[in-house]
PDB file of C-alpha atoms in Angstrom:
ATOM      1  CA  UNK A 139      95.534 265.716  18.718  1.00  0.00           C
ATOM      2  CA  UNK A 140      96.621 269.592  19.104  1.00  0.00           C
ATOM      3  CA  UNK A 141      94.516 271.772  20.843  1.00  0.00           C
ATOM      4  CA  UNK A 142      95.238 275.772  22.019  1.00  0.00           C
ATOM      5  CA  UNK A 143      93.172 277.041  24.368  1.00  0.00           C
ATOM      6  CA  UNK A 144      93.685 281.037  24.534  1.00  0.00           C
ATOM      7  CA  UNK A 145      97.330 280.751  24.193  1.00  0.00           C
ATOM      8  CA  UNK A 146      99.078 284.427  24.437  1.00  0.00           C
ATOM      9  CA  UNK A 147     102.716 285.552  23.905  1.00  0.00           C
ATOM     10  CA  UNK A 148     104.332 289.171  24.858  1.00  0.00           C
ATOM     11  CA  UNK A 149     108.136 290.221  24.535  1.00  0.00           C
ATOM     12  CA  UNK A 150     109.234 293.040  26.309  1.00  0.00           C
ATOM     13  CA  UNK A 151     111.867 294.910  24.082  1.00  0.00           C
ATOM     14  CA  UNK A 152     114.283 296.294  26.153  1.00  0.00           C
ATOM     15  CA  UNK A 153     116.384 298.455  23.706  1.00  0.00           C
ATOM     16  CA  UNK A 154     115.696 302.139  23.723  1.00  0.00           C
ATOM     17  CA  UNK A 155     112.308 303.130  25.557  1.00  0.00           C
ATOM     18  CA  UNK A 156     110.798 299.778  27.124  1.00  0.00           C
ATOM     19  CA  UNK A 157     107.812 298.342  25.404  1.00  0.00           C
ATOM     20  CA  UNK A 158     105.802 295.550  25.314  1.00  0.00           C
ATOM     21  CA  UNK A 159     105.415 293.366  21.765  1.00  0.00           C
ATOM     22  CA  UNK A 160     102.074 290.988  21.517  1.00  0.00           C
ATOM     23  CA  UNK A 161     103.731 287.838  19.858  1.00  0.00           C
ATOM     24  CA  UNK A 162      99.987 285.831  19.457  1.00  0.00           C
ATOM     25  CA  UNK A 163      97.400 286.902  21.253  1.00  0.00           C
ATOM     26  CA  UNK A 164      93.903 284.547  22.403  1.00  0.00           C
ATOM     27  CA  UNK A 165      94.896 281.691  20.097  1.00  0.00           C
ATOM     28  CA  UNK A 166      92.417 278.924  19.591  1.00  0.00           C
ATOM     29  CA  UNK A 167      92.950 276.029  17.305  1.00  0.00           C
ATOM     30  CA  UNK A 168      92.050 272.500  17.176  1.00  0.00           C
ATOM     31  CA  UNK A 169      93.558 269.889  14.815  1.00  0.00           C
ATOM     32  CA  UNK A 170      92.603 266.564  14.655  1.00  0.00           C
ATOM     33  CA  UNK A 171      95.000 263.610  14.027  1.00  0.00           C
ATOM     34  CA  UNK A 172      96.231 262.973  10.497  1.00  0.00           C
ATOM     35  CA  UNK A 173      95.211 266.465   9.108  1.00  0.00           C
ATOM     36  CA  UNK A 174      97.364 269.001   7.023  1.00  0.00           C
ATOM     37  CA  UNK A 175      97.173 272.539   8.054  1.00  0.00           C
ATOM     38  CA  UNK A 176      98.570 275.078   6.124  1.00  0.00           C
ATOM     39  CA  UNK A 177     100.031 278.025   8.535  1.00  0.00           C
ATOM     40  CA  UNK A 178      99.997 281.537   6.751  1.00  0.00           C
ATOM     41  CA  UNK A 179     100.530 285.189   6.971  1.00  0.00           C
ATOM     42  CA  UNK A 180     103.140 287.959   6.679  1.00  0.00           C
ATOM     43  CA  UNK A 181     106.232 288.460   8.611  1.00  0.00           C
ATOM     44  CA  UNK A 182     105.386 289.311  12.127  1.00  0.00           C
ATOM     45  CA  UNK A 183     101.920 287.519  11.913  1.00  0.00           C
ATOM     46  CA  UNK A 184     102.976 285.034  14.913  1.00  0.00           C
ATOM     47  CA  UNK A 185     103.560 282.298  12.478  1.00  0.00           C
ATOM     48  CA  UNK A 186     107.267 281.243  14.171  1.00  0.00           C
ATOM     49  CA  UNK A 187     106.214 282.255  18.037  1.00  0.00           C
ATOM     50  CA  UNK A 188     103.343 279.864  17.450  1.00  0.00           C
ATOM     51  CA  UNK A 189     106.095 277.180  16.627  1.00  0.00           C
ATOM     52  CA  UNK A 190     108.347 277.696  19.051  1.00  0.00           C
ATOM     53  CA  UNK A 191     105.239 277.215  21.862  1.00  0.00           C
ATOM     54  CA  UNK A 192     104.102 274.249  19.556  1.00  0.00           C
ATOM     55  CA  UNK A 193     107.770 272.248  20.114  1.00  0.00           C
ATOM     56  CA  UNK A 194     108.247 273.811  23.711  1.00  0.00           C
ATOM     57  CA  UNK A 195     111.319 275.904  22.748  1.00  0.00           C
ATOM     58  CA  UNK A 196     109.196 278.829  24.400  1.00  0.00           C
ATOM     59  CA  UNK A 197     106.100 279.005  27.085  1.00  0.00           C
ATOM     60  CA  UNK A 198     103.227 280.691  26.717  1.00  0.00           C
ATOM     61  CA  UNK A 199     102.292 283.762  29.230  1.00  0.00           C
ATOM     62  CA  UNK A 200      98.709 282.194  29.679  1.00  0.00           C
ATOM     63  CA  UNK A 201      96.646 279.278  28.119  1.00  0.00           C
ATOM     64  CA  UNK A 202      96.989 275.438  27.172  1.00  0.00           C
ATOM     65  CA  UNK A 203      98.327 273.561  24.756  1.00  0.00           C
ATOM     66  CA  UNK A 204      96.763 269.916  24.559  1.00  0.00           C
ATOM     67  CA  UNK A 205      99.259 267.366  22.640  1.00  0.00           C
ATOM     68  CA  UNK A 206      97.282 264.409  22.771  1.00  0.00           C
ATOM     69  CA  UNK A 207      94.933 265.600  25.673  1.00  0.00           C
ATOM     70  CA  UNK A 208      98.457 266.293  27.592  1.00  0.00           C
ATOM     71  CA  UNK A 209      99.324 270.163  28.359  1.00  0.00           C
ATOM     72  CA  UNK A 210     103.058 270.869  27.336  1.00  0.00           C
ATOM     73  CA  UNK A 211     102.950 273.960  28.970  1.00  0.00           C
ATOM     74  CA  UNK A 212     103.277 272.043  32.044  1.00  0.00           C
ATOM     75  CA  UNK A 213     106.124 269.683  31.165  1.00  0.00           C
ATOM     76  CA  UNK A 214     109.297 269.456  33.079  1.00  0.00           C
ATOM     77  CA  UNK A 215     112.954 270.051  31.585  1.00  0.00           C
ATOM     78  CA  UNK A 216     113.307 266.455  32.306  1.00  0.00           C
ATOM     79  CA  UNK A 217     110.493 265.410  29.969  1.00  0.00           C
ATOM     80  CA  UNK A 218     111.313 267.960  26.603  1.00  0.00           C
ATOM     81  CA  UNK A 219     113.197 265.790  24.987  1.00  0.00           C
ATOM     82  CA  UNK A 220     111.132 262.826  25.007  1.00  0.00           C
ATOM     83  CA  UNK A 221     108.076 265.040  24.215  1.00  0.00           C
ATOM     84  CA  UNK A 222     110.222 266.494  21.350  1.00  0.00           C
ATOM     85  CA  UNK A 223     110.927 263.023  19.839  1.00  0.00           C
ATOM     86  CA  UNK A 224     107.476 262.705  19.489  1.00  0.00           C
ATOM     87  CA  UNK A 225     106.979 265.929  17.142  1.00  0.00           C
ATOM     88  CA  UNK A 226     109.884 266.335  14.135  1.00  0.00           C
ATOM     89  CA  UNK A 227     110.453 270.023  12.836  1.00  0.00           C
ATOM     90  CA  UNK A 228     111.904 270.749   9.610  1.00  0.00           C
ATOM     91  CA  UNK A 229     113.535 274.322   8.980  1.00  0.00           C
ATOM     92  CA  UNK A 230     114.344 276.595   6.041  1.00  0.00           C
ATOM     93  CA  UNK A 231     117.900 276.764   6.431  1.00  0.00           C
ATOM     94  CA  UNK A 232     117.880 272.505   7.071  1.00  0.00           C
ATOM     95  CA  UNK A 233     120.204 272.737   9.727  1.00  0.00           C
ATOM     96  CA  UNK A 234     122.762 269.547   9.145  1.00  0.00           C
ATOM     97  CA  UNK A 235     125.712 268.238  11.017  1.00  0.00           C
ATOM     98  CA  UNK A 236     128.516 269.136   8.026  1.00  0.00           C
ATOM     99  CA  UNK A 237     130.821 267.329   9.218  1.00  0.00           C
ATOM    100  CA  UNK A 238     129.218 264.049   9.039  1.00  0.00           C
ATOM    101  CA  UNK A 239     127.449 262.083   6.049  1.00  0.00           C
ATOM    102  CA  UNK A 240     123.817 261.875   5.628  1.00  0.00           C
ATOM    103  CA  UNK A 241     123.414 258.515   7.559  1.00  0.00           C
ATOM    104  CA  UNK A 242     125.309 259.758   9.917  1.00  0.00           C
ATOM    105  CA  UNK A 243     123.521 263.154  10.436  1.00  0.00           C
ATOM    106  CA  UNK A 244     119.783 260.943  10.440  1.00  0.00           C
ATOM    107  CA  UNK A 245     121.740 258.482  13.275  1.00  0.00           C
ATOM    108  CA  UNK A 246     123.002 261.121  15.461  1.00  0.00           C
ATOM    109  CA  UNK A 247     119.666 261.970  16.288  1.00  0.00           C
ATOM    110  CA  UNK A 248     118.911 258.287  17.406  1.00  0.00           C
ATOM    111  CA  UNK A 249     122.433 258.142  19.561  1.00  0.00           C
ATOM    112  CA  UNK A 250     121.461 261.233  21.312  1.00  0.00           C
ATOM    113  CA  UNK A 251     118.250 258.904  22.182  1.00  0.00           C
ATOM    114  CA  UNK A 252     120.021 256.144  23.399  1.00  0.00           C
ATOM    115  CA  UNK A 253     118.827 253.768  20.530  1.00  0.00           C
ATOM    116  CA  UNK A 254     121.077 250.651  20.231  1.00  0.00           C
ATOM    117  CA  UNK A 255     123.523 250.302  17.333  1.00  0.00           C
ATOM    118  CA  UNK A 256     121.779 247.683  15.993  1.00  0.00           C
ATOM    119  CA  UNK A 257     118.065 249.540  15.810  1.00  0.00           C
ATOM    120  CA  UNK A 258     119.871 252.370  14.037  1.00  0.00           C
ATOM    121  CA  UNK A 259     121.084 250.001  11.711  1.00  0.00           C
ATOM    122  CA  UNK A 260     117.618 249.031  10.993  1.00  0.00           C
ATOM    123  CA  UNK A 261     116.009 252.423  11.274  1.00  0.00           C
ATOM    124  CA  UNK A 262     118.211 254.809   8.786  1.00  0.00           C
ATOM    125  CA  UNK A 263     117.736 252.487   5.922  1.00  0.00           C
ATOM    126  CA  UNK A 264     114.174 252.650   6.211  1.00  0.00           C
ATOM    127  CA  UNK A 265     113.880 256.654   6.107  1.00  0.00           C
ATOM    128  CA  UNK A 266     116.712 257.231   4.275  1.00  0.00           C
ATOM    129  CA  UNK A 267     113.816 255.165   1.141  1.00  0.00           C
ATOM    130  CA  UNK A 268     111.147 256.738   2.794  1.00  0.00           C
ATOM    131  CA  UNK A 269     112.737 259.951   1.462  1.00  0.00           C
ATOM    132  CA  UNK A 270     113.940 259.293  -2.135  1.00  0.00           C
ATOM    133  CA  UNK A 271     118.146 259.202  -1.015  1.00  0.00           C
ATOM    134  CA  UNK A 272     118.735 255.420  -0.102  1.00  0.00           C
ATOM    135  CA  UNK A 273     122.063 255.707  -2.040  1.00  0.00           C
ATOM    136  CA  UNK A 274     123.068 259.253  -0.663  1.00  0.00           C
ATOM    137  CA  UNK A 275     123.641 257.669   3.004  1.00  0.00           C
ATOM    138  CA  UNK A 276     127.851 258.443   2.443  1.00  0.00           C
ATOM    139  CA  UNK A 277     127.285 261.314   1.103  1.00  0.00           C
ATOM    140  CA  UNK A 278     128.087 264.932   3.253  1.00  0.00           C
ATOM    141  CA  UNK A 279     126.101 268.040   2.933  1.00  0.00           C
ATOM    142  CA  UNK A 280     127.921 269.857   0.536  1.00  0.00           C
ATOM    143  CA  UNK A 281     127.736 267.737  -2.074  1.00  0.00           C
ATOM    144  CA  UNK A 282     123.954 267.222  -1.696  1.00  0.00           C
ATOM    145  CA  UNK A 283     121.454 269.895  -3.345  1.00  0.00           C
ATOM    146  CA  UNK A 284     118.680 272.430  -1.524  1.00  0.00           C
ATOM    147  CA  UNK A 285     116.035 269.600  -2.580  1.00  0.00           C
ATOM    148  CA  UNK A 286     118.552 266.693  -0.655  1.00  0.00           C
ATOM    149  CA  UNK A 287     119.143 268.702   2.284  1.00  0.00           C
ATOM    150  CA  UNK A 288     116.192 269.183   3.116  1.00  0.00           C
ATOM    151  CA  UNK A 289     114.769 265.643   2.681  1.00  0.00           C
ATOM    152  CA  UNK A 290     117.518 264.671   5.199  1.00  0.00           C
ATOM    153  CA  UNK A 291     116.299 266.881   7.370  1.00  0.00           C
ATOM    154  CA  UNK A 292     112.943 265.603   6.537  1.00  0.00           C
ATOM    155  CA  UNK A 293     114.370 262.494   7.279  1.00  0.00           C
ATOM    156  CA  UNK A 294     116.326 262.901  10.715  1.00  0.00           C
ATOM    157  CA  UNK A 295     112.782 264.744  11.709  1.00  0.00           C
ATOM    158  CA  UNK A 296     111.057 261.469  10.818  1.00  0.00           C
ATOM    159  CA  UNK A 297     113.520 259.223  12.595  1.00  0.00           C
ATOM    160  CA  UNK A 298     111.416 258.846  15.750  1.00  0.00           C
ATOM    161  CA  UNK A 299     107.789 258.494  13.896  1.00  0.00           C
ATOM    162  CA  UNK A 300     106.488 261.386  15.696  1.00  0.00           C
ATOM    163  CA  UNK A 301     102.728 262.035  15.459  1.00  0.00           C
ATOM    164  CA  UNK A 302     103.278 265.837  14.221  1.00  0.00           C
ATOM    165  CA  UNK A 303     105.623 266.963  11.940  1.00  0.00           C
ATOM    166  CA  UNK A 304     106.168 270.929  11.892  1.00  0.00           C
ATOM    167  CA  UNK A 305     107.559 272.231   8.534  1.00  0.00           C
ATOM    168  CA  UNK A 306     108.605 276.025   9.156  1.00  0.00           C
ATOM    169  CA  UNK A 307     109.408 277.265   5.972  1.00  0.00           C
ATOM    170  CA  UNK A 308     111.065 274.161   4.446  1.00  0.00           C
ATOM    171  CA  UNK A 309     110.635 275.502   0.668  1.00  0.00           C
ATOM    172  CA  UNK A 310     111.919 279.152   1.232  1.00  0.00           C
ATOM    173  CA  UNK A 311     115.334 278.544  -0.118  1.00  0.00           C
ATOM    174  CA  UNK A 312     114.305 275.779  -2.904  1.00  0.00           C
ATOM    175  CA  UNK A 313     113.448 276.375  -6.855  1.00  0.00           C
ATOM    176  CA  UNK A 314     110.048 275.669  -7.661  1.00  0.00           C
ATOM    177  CA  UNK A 315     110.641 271.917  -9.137  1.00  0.00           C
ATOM    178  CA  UNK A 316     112.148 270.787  -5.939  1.00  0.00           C
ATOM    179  CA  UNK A 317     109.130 273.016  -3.773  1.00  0.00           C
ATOM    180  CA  UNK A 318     106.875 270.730  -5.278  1.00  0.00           C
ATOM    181  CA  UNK A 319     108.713 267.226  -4.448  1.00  0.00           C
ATOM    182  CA  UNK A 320     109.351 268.467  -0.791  1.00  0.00           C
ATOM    183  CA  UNK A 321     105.654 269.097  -0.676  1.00  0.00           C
ATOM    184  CA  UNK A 322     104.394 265.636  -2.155  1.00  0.00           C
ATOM    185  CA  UNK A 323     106.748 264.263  -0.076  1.00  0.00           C
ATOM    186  CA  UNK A 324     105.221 266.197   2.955  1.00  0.00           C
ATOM    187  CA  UNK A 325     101.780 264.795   1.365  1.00  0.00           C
ATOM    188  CA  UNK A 326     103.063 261.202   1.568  1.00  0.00           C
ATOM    189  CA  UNK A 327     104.018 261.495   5.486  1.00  0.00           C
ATOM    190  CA  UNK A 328     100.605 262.904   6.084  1.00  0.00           C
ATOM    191  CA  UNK A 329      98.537 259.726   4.279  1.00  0.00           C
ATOM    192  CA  UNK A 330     100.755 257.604   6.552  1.00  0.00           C
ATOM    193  CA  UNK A 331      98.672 258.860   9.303  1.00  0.00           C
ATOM    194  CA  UNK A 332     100.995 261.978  10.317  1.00  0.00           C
ATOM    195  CA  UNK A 333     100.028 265.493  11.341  1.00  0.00           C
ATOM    196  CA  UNK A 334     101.770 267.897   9.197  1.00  0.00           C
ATOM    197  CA  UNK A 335     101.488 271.849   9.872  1.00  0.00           C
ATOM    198  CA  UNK A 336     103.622 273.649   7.368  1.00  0.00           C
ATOM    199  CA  UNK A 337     104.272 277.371   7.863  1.00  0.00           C
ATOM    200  CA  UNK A 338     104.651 279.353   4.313  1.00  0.00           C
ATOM    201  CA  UNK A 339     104.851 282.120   2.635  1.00  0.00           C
ATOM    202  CA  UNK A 340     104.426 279.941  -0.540  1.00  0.00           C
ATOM    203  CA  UNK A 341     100.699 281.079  -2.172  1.00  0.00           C
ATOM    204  CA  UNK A 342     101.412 278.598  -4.046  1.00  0.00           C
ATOM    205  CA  UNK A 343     101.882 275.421  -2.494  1.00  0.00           C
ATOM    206  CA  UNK A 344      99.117 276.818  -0.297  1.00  0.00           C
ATOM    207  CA  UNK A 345      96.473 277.019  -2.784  1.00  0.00           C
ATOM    208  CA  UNK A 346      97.596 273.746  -4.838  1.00  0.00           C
ATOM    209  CA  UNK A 347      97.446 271.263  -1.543  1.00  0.00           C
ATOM    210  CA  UNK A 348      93.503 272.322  -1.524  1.00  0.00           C
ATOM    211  CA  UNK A 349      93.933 271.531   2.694  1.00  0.00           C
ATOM    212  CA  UNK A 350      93.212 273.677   5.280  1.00  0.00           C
ATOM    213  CA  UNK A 351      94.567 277.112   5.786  1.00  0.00           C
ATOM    214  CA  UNK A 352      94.749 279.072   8.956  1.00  0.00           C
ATOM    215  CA  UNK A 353      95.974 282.676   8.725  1.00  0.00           C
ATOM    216  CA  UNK A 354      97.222 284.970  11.361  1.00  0.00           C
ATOM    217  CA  UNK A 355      97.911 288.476  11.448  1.00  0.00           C
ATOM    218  CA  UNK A 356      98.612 290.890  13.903  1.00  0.00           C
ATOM    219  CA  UNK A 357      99.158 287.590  16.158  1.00  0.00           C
ATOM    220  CA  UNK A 358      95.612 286.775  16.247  1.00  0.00           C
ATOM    221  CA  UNK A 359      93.775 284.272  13.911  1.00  0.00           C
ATOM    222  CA  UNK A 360      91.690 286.177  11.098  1.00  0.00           C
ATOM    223  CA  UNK A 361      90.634 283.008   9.142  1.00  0.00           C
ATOM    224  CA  UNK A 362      90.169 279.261   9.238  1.00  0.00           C
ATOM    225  CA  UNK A 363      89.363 277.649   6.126  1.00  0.00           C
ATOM    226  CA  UNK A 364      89.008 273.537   6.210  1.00  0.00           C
ATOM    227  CA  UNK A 365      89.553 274.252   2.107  1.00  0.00           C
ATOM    228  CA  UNK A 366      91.523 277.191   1.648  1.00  0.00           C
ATOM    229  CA  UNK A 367      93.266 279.463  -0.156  1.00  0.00           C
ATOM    230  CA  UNK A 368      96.232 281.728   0.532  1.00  0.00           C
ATOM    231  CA  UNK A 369      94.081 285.068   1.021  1.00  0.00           C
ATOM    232  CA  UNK A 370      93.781 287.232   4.303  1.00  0.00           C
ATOM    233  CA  UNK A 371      90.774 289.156   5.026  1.00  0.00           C
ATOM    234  CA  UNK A 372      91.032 292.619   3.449  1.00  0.00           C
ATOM    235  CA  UNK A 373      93.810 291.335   1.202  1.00  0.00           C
ATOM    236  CA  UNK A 374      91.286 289.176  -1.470  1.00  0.00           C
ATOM    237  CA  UNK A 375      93.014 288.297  -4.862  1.00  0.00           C
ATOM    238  CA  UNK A 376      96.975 290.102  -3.452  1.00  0.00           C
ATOM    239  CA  UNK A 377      99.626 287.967  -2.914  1.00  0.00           C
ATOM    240  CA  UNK A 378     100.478 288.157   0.771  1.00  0.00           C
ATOM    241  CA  UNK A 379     104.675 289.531   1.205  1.00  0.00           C
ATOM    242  CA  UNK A 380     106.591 288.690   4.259  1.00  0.00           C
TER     243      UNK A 380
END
């Protein structure tokens, strides 16, 4: 399903002297359809560069990424937002329309699609259960909690059944209780056949889902665990800040 072969990033920083930042550096994963990979490591580990490549928001400097045997690296403009309907992202900060209500915020990203009024119709409902807020659908964003948000964001992600769903961070702003629903919900999306890779700080959630944990530092992979546990190498039994 997902496969990087040597992928490496670099920014050049321009202010001041001129130097030259390694983003990820000879990246090699493979995940196989309908797993749950847990994404880990301090700030500055590579953890958000690796997303951006992932959803095509950035190209790599060398390297392949496979998406179903098919290298995005290689995609035209024309073709990103088709590919892109085929993976949802979730973010911390949720990123809603305020302006319009929750069904209208999960439909907008069907209209942009060119999806007739009459599969919306049939298509909002459906998520809008799927996600525990089937009588929330008139509701706008401010009078929603973290926990709502960010299942309509789950939601409006989920709109297009794409085969991967990227979660970067979507429990950093949320209370413990409401960590824990977004992440059973998460759990539910993946038994429907999904492929969910959630980036976290959250040594929590990472060591409770009992899934696999890959953990960069330094932009470079230091473990792969198919069962693991929040811990870098060099860092056993400390909580990992970032």
């Amino acid at each position: 399903m997902i496969e990087l072969q040597h992928i490496a990033k670099t920014y050049v920083r321009t202010s001041g002297s001129r130097t030259r930042a390694i983003a990820v550096d000879d990246i090699n994963i493979e995940i196989a359809k309908g797993e749950f990979v847990s994404i880990v490591g301090p700030s500055g580990a590579g953890k958000s560069t690796l997303i951006r490549l992932l959803i095509a928001e950035e190209k790599p400097d060398h390297g392949k990424i496979l998406i179903a045997e098919r290298d995005i690296t290689l995609l035209q403009p024309r073709e990103l937002p088709y590919y892109r309907r085929k993976v949802g992202v979730v973010f911390q900060d949720f990123k809603l329309l305020p302006a319009k209500t929750v069904w209208e915020n999960i439909a907008f990203a069907l209209e942009v699609s060119d999806i007739s009024t009459a599969e919306i119709r049939e298509r909002v409902p459906k998520i809008l259960t799927l996600v525990g807020l089937a009588d929330k659908g008139e509701n706008y964003p401010h009078e929603l909690s973290g926990g709502e948000k960010q299942r309509v964001a789950i939601a409006r992600a989920m709109i297009h059944s794409p085969r991967i769903l990227i979660a970067d961070e979507p429990t950093g702003n949320l209370d413990p209780a409401t960590t824990g629903e977004i992440i059973e919900l998460l759990e539910r999306i993946n038994r429907s056949g999904t492929t969910v890779l959630l980036a976290t700080h959250n040594k929590e959630v990472v060591n409770n889902l009992k899934r696999r944990v890959i953990a960069m530092e330094h932009g470079r992979i230091v473990s792969d665990e198919k069962i693991g546990r929040y811990v870098l190498p060099g860092h056993q039994g400390k909580e990992i800040n970032g």
